[in-house]
CSV table of C-alpha atoms in Angstrom, one decimal:
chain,number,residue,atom,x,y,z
N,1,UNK,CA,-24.6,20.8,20.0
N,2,UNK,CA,-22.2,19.6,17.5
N,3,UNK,CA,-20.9,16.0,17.2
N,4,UNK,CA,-17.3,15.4,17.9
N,5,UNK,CA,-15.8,14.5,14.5
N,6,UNK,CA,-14.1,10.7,14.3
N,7,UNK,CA,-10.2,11.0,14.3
N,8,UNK,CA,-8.6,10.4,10.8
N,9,UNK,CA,-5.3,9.8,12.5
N,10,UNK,CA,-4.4,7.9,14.8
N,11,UNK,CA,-0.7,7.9,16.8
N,12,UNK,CA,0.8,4.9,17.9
N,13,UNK,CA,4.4,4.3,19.9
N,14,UNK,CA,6.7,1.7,18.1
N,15,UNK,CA,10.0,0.7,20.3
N,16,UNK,CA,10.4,4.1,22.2
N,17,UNK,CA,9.8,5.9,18.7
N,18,UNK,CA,5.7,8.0,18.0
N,19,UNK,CA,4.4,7.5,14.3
N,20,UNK,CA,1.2,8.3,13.0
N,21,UNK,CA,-0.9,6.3,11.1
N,22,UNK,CA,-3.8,6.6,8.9
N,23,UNK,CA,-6.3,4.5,6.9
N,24,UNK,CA,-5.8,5.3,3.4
N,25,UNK,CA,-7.8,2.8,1.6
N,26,UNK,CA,-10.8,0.5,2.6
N,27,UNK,CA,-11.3,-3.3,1.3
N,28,UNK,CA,-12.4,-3.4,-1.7
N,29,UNK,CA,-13.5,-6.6,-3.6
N,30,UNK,CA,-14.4,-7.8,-7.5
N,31,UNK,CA,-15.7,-10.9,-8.6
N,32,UNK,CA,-12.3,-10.9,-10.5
N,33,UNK,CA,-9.3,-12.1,-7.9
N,34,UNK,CA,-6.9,-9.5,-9.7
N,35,UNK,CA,-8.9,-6.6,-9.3
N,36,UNK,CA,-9.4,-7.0,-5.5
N,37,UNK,CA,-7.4,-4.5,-2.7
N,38,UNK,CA,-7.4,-5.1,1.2
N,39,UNK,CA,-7.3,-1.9,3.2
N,40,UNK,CA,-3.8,0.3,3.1
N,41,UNK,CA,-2.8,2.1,6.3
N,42,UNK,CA,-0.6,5.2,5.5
N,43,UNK,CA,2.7,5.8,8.3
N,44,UNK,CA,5.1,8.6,8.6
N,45,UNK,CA,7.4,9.2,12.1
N,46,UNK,CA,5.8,11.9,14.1
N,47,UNK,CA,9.3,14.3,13.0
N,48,UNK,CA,9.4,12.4,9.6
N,49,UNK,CA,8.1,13.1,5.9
N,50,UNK,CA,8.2,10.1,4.2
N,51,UNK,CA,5.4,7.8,4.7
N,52,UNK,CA,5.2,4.1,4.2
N,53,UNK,CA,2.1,2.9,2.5
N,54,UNK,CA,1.4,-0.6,4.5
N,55,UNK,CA,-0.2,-3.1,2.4
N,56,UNK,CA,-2.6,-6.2,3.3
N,57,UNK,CA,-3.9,-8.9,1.4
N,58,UNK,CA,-7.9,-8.5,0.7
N,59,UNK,CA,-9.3,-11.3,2.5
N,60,UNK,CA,-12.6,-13.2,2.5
N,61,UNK,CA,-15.5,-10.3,1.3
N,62,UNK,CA,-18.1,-9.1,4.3
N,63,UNK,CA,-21.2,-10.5,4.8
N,64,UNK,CA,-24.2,-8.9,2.8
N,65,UNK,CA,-25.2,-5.2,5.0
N,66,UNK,CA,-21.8,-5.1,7.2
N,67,UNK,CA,-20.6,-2.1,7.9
N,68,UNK,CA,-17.8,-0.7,6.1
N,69,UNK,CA,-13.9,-1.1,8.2
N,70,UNK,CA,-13.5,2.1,10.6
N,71,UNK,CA,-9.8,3.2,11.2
N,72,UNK,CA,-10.4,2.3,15.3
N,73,UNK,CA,-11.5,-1.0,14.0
N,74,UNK,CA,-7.7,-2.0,13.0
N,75,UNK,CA,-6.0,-3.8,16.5
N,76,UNK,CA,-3.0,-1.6,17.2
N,77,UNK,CA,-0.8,-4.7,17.7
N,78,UNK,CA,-1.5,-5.2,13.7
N,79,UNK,CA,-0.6,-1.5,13.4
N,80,UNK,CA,2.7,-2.2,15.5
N,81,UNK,CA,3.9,-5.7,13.5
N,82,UNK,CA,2.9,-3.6,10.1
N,83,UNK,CA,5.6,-0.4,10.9
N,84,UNK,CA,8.2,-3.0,12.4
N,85,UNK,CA,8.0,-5.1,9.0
N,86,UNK,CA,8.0,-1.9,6.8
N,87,UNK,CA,11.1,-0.8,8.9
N,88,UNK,CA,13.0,-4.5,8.0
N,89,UNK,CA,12.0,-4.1,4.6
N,90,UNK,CA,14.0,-0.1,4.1
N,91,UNK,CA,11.6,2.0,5.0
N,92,UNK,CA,13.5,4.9,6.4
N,93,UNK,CA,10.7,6.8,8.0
N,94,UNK,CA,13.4,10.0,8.5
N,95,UNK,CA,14.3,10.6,4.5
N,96,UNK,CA,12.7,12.7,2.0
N,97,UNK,CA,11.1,11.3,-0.8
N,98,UNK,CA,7.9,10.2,-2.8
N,99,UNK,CA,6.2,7.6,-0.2
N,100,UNK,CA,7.1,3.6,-0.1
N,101,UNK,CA,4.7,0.8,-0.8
N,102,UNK,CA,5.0,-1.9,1.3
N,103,UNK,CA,3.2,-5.9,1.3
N,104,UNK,CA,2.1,-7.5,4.2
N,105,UNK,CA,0.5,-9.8,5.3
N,106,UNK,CA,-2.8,-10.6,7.2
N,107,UNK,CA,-0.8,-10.6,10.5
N,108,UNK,CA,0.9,-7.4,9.0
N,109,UNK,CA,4.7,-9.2,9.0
């Protein structure tokens, strides 16, 4: 029997409005503070094209042998504050074009 596969995207409802969001890039950390990245969720409106790339600050490195950040690991309310602060900031999730970074923080506002 084969194994259901893990979801890669996940859809979420922001006031009334369905976007779907994504983990695009784990946590990654250096022993050099300018070289490390926190995880980056990717968001586009369900009828949209242009995604948002959500931003969050790296944070303290895992413990030695924890397991690497799953995509249903992220709280959805984090998800939610994320989109509504990418929203305030321009991101217009119904235009065209090349996608937006956006820089939260660890609350995702």
């Amino acid at each position: 029997m084969a194994r259901a596969k893990n979801p890669t995207e996940f859809e979420i409802k922001v006031e009334g409005e369905f976007y779907i969001w994504r983990l695009q890039r784990t946590p990654q950390w250096s022993n050099n503070p300018t070289q490390c990245h926190g995880k980056a969720i990717a968001v586009r409106h369900k009828e949209g094209q242009r995604e948002a790339i959500i931003e969050f600050p790296a944070g303290p490195p895992p413990k030695f042998g924890a397991p690497p950040l799953k995509p249903s690991q992220i709280p959805t309310s984090l998800v939610t504050r994320a989109i509504l602060s990418a929203i305030a900031a321009g991101w217009d999730p119904m235009s065209r074009g090349k996608p937006v970074p956006i820089v939260v923080d660890e609350t995702g506002a």
